[in-house]
């Protein structure tokens, strides 16, 4: 990108101010044998901006993405339609930052969008309140588990193996660092039936789960009650536009990944974590909460940060988390998405996903592909193939499809199982072509 380099005079002036004679003096503490001699790297000559852009474009063209492949890959990040309104709003100068707006007098517009985000997330999940967002779904879940251990005064959490494997890895990392035991319970036939949650602070279930199966939240609530534990639900926000909300089942905390709501797929993000809970736990919630208030002497509405219970803002021993500047811009994207579609629009997205999923299941069964788990699914399902799923995935790429996620990487005995996602934007023609290509690969 364009820049203005320091002149030799600028450099000498700065060195004089700090009392050195050369740039090398700044690195004299580093042993000579660890330094690279000038010219030893044998780097190519610099490129001008035009040639550099052409070079990087050539490198990037080697990537395979969803402009070149039809995606049936999900597993937590989904290829959904993003209204043009989303990009138009978040690219405005008033909003284009990831920073939390700490100065209410200068940030009323941004604070209001966060307030609306919290309101809609809480309504979507059927909960009393939501915070201003988290890093992603995985860290939201881990923070919820840590929150539960503090509330219950216990050092054990129970999680279903049908929760996203990456989420469970993040949970294990968080809990390991503070000495909390993580117990993973099996998911027979794709859903969790036995919790064994005695002495646990919480049980964690995904809805729909990693395999796309819809878990029995009523049974999970009963198991939590019997153990005196909190119920934490990791919920897909799009699914919650159609299914009963986790809050209606009595969930104590609901978390999730907000990427399906207006955020593009990207390796490593950015994404946004959702976090909602019952009102009684408001003093334990991580992150920040924006509230609405009135002037002391007047009726003007104002938006302020009502709670900021992080280490940098209050005494460490009273802090609920160490979450820092997070995903305010992505929370704005999700807000614009929810407003643009509205309740009916989001329900239509969810309904179309279910319709397309059922069509794909029927078409795959028609060529002899076995769907591994019975029961109801949302947007995703597992098939058992007669060949190694990774090899099938690679062969399907050659035919123009991201066929799904091979599950053998994460689960023993599932080398031939493939997790397939079907969103609202997959057309009948694309599904038919996918099924036809898979039939050729399996032949």
PDB file of C-alpha atoms in Angstrom, residues 43-49 51-52:
ATOM      1  CA  UNK A  43      15.142 -11.076  -1.504  1.00  0.00           C
ATOM      2  CA  UNK A  44      13.792 -10.102  -4.921  1.00  0.00           C
ATOM      3  CA  UNK A  45      13.646  -6.456  -5.848  1.00  0.00           C
ATOM      4  CA  UNK A  46      10.650  -4.464  -4.664  1.00  0.00           C
ATOM      5  CA  UNK A  47       7.532  -4.283  -6.835  1.00  0.00           C
ATOM      6  CA  UNK A  48       5.495  -1.202  -7.538  1.00  0.00           C
ATOM      7  CA  UNK A  49       1.869  -1.217  -6.394  1.00  0.00           C
ATOM      8  CA  UNK A  51       2.833  -5.276 -10.148  1.00  0.00           C
ATOM      9  CA  UNK A  52       2.456  -6.238  -6.491  1.00  0.00           C
TER      10      UNK A  52
END
